mmCIF file of C-alpha atoms in Angstrom:
data_model
loop_
_atom_site.group_PDB
_atom_site.id
_atom_site.type_symbol
_atom_site.label_atom_id
_atom_site.label_comp_id
_atom_site.label_asym_id
_atom_site.label_seq_id
_atom_site.Cartn_x
_atom_site.Cartn_y
_atom_site.Cartn_z
ATOM 1 C CA MET P 1 0.029 0.030 -0.048
ATOM 2 C CA SER P 2 1.352 3.441 -0.975
ATOM 3 C CA ASP P 3 2.117 5.964 1.754
ATOM 4 C CA LEU P 4 -0.690 8.277 0.638
ATOM 5 C CA LYS P 5 -3.229 5.378 0.450
ATOM 6 C CA ALA P 6 -2.237 4.412 3.947
ATOM 7 C CA LEU P 7 -2.746 8.008 5.093
ATOM 8 C CA ARG P 8 -6.195 7.996 3.381
ATOM 9 C CA HIS P 9 -7.359 4.873 5.194
ATOM 10 C CA ARG P 10 -5.944 6.171 8.507
ATOM 11 C CA MET P 11 -7.952 9.463 7.877
ATOM 12 C CA VAL P 12 -11.158 7.548 7.412
ATOM 13 C CA ASP P 13 -10.525 5.389 10.472
ATOM 14 C CA GLN P 14 -9.556 8.118 12.754
ATOM 15 C CA GLN P 15 -11.186 11.358 11.549
ATOM 16 C CA ILE P 16 -14.359 10.160 9.866
ATOM 17 C CA ALA P 17 -15.447 6.731 11.339
ATOM 18 C CA GLY P 18 -13.710 7.703 14.583
ATOM 19 C CA ARG P 19 -16.001 10.681 14.937
ATOM 20 C CA GLY P 20 -19.250 8.897 14.342
ATOM 21 C CA ILE P 21 -19.738 8.826 10.608
ATOM 22 C CA ARG P 22 -21.567 5.621 9.868
ATOM 23 C CA ASP P 23 -22.861 5.742 6.291
ATOM 24 C CA ARG P 24 -21.215 2.933 4.486
ATOM 25 C CA HIS P 25 -21.464 4.753 1.195
ATOM 26 C CA VAL P 26 -19.558 7.776 2.635
ATOM 27 C CA LEU P 27 -16.894 5.782 4.254
ATOM 28 C CA ALA P 28 -16.153 3.642 1.130
ATOM 29 C CA ALA P 29 -16.141 6.779 -0.998
ATOM 30 C CA MET P 30 -13.707 8.607 1.113
ATOM 31 C CA ARG P 31 -11.445 5.522 1.266
ATOM 32 C CA LYS P 32 -11.395 5.559 -2.524
ATOM 33 C CA VAL P 33 -11.067 9.129 -3.586
ATOM 34 C CA PRO P 34 -7.417 10.337 -3.749
ATOM 35 C CA ARG P 35 -7.635 13.708 -1.897
ATOM 36 C CA GLU P 36 -4.032 14.492 -2.925
ATOM 37 C CA SER P 37 -5.319 14.822 -6.581
ATOM 38 C CA PHE P 38 -7.488 17.881 -5.556
ATOM 39 C CA VAL P 39 -4.845 19.960 -3.868
ATOM 40 C CA SER P 40 -1.564 21.497 -5.161
ATOM 41 C CA PRO P 41 1.440 19.173 -5.428
ATOM 42 C CA GLU P 42 3.134 21.085 -2.627
ATOM 43 C CA GLN P 43 0.235 20.238 -0.401
ATOM 44 C CA SER P 44 0.115 16.524 -1.170
ATOM 45 C CA ALA P 45 1.702 15.431 2.146
ATOM 46 C CA ALA P 46 -0.978 17.623 4.078
ATOM 47 C CA ALA P 47 -3.934 16.357 1.966
ATOM 48 C CA TYR P 48 -5.135 13.916 4.809
ATOM 49 C CA GLY P 49 -4.616 16.248 7.701
ATOM 50 C CA ASP P 50 -7.452 17.117 10.100
ATOM 51 C CA HIS P 51 -7.858 20.590 8.743
ATOM 52 C CA PRO P 52 -8.949 22.647 5.662
ATOM 53 C CA LEU P 53 -6.443 23.677 3.075
ATOM 54 C CA PRO P 54 -6.150 26.791 0.870
ATOM 55 C CA ILE P 55 -6.978 26.336 -2.884
ATOM 56 C CA GLY P 56 -6.622 29.913 -4.025
ATOM 57 C CA GLN P 57 -9.136 32.795 -4.598
ATOM 58 C CA GLY P 58 -9.599 33.031 -0.856
ATOM 59 C CA GLN P 59 -11.271 29.641 -0.826
ATOM 60 C CA THR P 60 -10.427 26.301 1.012
ATOM 61 C CA ILE P 61 -10.957 22.526 0.535
ATOM 62 C CA SER P 62 -12.861 21.673 3.656
ATOM 63 C CA GLN P 63 -11.661 19.555 6.489
ATOM 64 C CA PRO P 64 -12.264 15.907 5.603
ATOM 65 C CA TYR P 65 -14.690 15.279 8.547
ATOM 66 C CA ILE P 66 -16.924 18.189 7.491
ATOM 67 C CA VAL P 67 -17.139 16.805 3.953
ATOM 68 C CA ALA P 68 -18.242 13.355 5.243
ATOM 69 C CA ARG P 69 -20.604 14.991 7.774
ATOM 70 C CA MET P 70 -22.387 17.024 5.095
ATOM 71 C CA ILE P 71 -22.592 14.195 2.649
ATOM 72 C CA GLU P 72 -24.020 11.917 5.236
ATOM 73 C CA ALA P 73 -26.506 14.482 6.417
ATOM 74 C CA ALA P 74 -27.754 14.800 2.927
ATOM 75 C CA ARG P 75 -28.515 11.029 2.820
ATOM 76 C CA ILE P 76 -27.224 10.519 -0.576
ATOM 77 C CA GLY P 77 -27.550 7.130 -2.218
ATOM 78 C CA PRO P 78 -27.256 5.442 -5.608
ATOM 79 C CA ASP P 79 -29.609 6.536 -8.411
ATOM 80 C CA GLN P 80 -29.756 10.092 -7.173
ATOM 81 C CA ARG P 81 -29.089 13.418 -8.671
ATOM 82 C CA VAL P 82 -27.058 15.783 -6.499
ATOM 83 C CA LEU P 83 -26.234 19.538 -6.712
ATOM 84 C CA GLU P 84 -23.166 20.960 -4.943
ATOM 85 C CA ILE P 85 -22.822 24.775 -4.598
ATOM 86 C CA GLY P 86 -19.027 25.620 -4.264
ATOM 87 C CA ALA P 87 -17.016 23.194 -6.387
ATOM 88 C CA GLY P 88 -13.742 24.383 -4.970
ATOM 89 C CA SER P 89 -11.075 21.910 -6.048
ATOM 90 C CA GLY P 90 -13.625 19.315 -6.998
ATOM 91 C CA TYR P 91 -12.907 16.918 -4.031
ATOM 92 C CA ALA P 92 -16.383 16.866 -2.427
ATOM 93 C CA ALA P 93 -17.866 16.369 -5.888
ATOM 94 C CA ALA P 94 -15.695 13.394 -6.487
ATOM 95 C CA VAL P 95 -16.689 11.813 -3.139
ATOM 96 C CA ILE P 96 -20.329 12.361 -4.025
ATOM 97 C CA ALA P 97 -19.888 10.795 -7.474
ATOM 98 C CA GLU P 98 -18.686 7.685 -5.959
ATOM 99 C CA ILE P 99 -22.213 7.445 -4.326
ATOM 100 C CA ALA P 100 -24.712 9.227 -6.651
ATOM 101 C CA ASP P 101 -25.412 8.643 -10.379
ATOM 102 C CA ASP P 102 -25.347 12.331 -11.360
ATOM 103 C CA VAL P 103 -23.493 15.217 -9.834
ATOM 104 C CA TYR P 104 -23.820 18.944 -10.792
ATOM 105 C CA THR P 105 -21.406 21.449 -9.085
ATOM 106 C CA VAL P 106 -21.392 25.201 -9.494
ATOM 107 C CA GLU P 107 -18.456 27.439 -8.749
ATOM 108 C CA ARG P 108 -18.352 31.254 -9.020
ATOM 109 C CA HIS P 109 -14.589 31.649 -9.537
ATOM 110 C CA GLN P 110 -13.564 31.031 -13.132
ATOM 111 C CA ALA P 111 -10.039 29.749 -12.287
ATOM 112 C CA LEU P 112 -11.283 27.341 -9.519
ATOM 113 C CA GLY P 113 -14.182 25.984 -11.700
ATOM 114 C CA ALA P 114 -11.856 25.289 -14.623
ATOM 115 C CA SER P 115 -9.251 23.680 -12.344
ATOM 116 C CA ALA P 116 -11.906 21.559 -10.628
ATOM 117 C CA ARG P 117 -13.215 20.461 -14.117
ATOM 118 C CA ALA P 118 -9.803 19.390 -15.159
ATOM 119 C CA ARG P 119 -9.059 17.528 -11.921
ATOM 120 C CA LEU P 120 -12.354 15.679 -12.048
ATOM 121 C CA GLN P 121 -11.719 14.685 -15.670
ATOM 122 C CA ALA P 122 -8.158 13.547 -15.016
ATOM 123 C CA ALA P 123 -9.413 11.475 -12.084
ATOM 124 C CA GLY P 124 -12.061 9.832 -14.219
ATOM 125 C CA TYR P 125 -15.196 11.436 -12.726
ATOM 126 C CA ASN P 126 -17.213 11.778 -15.989
ATOM 127 C CA THR P 127 -20.568 11.942 -14.184
ATOM 128 C CA VAL P 128 -19.724 15.273 -12.614
ATOM 129 C CA HIS P 129 -20.866 18.373 -14.482
ATOM 130 C CA VAL P 130 -19.239 21.647 -13.636
ATOM 131 C CA GLN P 131 -20.703 25.090 -14.209
ATOM 132 C CA ILE P 132 -19.132 28.484 -13.512
ATOM 133 C CA ALA P 133 -21.970 30.704 -12.258
ATOM 134 C CA ASP P 134 -23.729 32.272 -9.286
ATOM 135 C CA GLY P 135 -24.181 29.303 -6.929
ATOM 136 C CA THR P 136 -26.920 30.976 -4.943
ATOM 137 C CA LEU P 137 -29.216 30.573 -8.042
ATOM 138 C CA GLY P 138 -28.320 26.838 -8.318
ATOM 139 C CA TRP P 139 -28.523 24.967 -11.659
ATOM 140 C CA PRO P 140 -32.149 25.113 -12.550
ATOM 141 C CA ASP P 141 -31.939 23.420 -15.916
ATOM 142 C CA ALA P 142 -30.888 20.165 -14.266
ATOM 143 C CA ALA P 143 -33.436 20.294 -11.398
ATOM 144 C CA PRO P 144 -35.055 18.762 -9.451
ATOM 145 C CA TYR P 145 -32.351 17.326 -7.177
ATOM 146 C CA ASP P 146 -32.587 14.566 -4.527
ATOM 147 C CA ALA P 147 -29.963 16.457 -2.464
ATOM 148 C CA ILE P 148 -28.201 19.787 -2.512
ATOM 149 C CA ILE P 149 -25.094 20.506 -0.538
ATOM 150 C CA VAL P 150 -23.753 24.071 -0.131
ATOM 151 C CA ALA P 151 -20.069 24.544 0.782
ATOM 152 C CA ALA P 152 -20.265 28.143 1.911
ATOM 153 C CA GLY P 153 -22.133 30.094 4.594
ATOM 154 C CA ALA P 154 -25.334 31.897 3.749
ATOM 155 C CA PRO P 155 -27.204 34.639 5.673
ATOM 156 C CA SER P 156 -30.365 32.635 4.952
ATOM 157 C CA VAL P 157 -31.389 29.625 2.811
ATOM 158 C CA PRO P 158 -31.552 30.881 -0.912
ATOM 159 C CA GLN P 159 -35.065 30.471 -2.311
ATOM 160 C CA ALA P 160 -33.792 29.221 -5.585
ATOM 161 C CA LEU P 161 -32.169 26.263 -4.003
ATOM 162 C CA LYS P 162 -35.238 25.335 -1.949
ATOM 163 C CA GLU P 163 -37.281 25.373 -5.164
ATOM 164 C CA GLN P 164 -34.931 23.089 -6.950
ATOM 165 C CA LEU P 165 -35.344 20.297 -4.451
ATOM 166 C CA ARG P 166 -37.706 17.536 -5.293
ATOM 167 C CA GLU P 167 -40.318 16.498 -2.699
ATOM 168 C CA GLY P 168 -38.375 14.454 -0.066
ATOM 169 C CA GLY P 169 -35.143 16.029 -1.167
ATOM 170 C CA ARG P 170 -32.564 17.310 1.444
ATOM 171 C CA LEU P 171 -30.613 20.660 1.387
ATOM 172 C CA ILE P 172 -27.572 20.893 3.543
ATOM 173 C CA ILE P 173 -26.344 24.435 4.035
ATOM 174 C CA PRO P 174 -24.328 26.584 6.747
ATOM 175 C CA VAL P 175 -26.652 29.553 7.733
ATOM 176 C CA GLY P 176 -25.848 32.472 10.002
ATOM 177 C CA THR P 177 -26.048 36.265 10.104
ATOM 178 C CA ASP P 178 -22.223 36.270 10.826
ATOM 179 C CA SER P 179 -20.370 35.617 7.660
ATOM 180 C CA CYS P 180 -17.695 33.635 9.427
ATOM 181 C CA THR P 181 -19.554 31.295 11.725
ATOM 182 C CA GLN P 182 -22.786 29.398 10.937
ATOM 183 C CA THR P 183 -25.235 26.585 11.941
ATOM 184 C CA LEU P 184 -25.110 23.517 9.557
ATOM 185 C CA THR P 185 -28.654 23.269 8.644
ATOM 186 C CA ARG P 186 -30.749 20.432 6.798
ATOM 187 C CA LEU P 187 -33.873 21.557 5.050
ATOM 188 C CA THR P 188 -36.115 18.745 3.723
ATOM 189 C CA ARG P 189 -38.876 19.547 1.270
ATOM 190 C CA THR P 190 -42.026 17.937 2.659
ATOM 191 C CA GLY P 191 -44.534 19.403 0.184
ATOM 192 C CA PRO P 192 -44.923 21.866 -2.878
ATOM 193 C CA GLU P 193 -44.400 24.801 -0.450
ATOM 194 C CA GLU P 194 -43.374 23.028 2.687
ATOM 195 C CA TRP P 195 -39.836 22.510 4.150
ATOM 196 C CA CYS P 196 -38.794 20.968 7.506
ATOM 197 C CA GLU P 197 -35.629 22.519 9.037
ATOM 198 C CA GLU P 198 -33.199 20.883 11.444
ATOM 199 C CA ARG P 199 -30.022 22.342 12.981
ATOM 200 C CA LEU P 200 -27.156 19.911 13.074
ATOM 201 C CA ALA P 201 -23.920 21.640 14.191
ATOM 202 C CA SER P 202 -21.922 24.869 14.565
ATOM 203 C CA VAL P 203 -19.487 25.249 11.657
ATOM 204 C CA ARG P 204 -17.326 27.862 9.949
ATOM 205 C CA PHE P 205 -17.359 28.365 6.222
ATOM 206 C CA VAL P 206 -16.259 31.055 3.847
ATOM 207 C CA PRO P 207 -19.329 33.294 2.737
ATOM 208 C CA LEU P 208 -21.647 32.330 -0.002
ATOM 209 C CA ILE P 209 -21.522 35.284 -2.363
ATOM 210 C CA GLY P 210 -24.312 35.927 -4.883
ATOM 211 C CA ALA P 211 -27.698 37.298 -5.690
ATOM 212 C CA GLN P 212 -29.313 35.204 -2.878
ATOM 213 C CA GLY P 213 -26.305 35.261 -0.522
ATOM 214 C CA TRP P 214 -23.767 37.733 0.739
ATOM 215 C CA THR P 215 -23.075 40.743 -1.570
#
């Protein structure tokens, strides 16, 4: 087993399963996706550390546990269509693609979006579709989604994203009036105009910028 693969398995055992993540799909996906492929070469040795890493444009690749926590909270399974807001380096989209059939990810930064697309293609994740656009508006042409995961903190849940959930769909998003600290929230669509909200944990994400986020 290579050194990086050994670090990946240790990461899952200690940082993910060791902190209570139980979804077998999530654990298997995170054992498989080479996180080092989604950071700069000089950060490869730190790819499996228990912390976020900078990826440019003032953005970060989230701490591995947070990626796992959000995907588990979204209750993603096979045969599902998932939207991710904030492609970043493409890592979380790759993890999701190991579980779901179709993954759509939106990134507002041109450079990051292009880099994420290239990394995902190089790693063989051909079911991930990347769009460079305002993530607060979602990706309406591909809706509805079984799950939506937002990797940035919003002052409130964007209405556009709520409307792009299918009934029974789950939206995972950090929400808070402070642009630096938020509450990880799960919104489940229970009817045509009905949603059930659950608060899951305190988190810290970069702000969600856009027409229905921070300006």
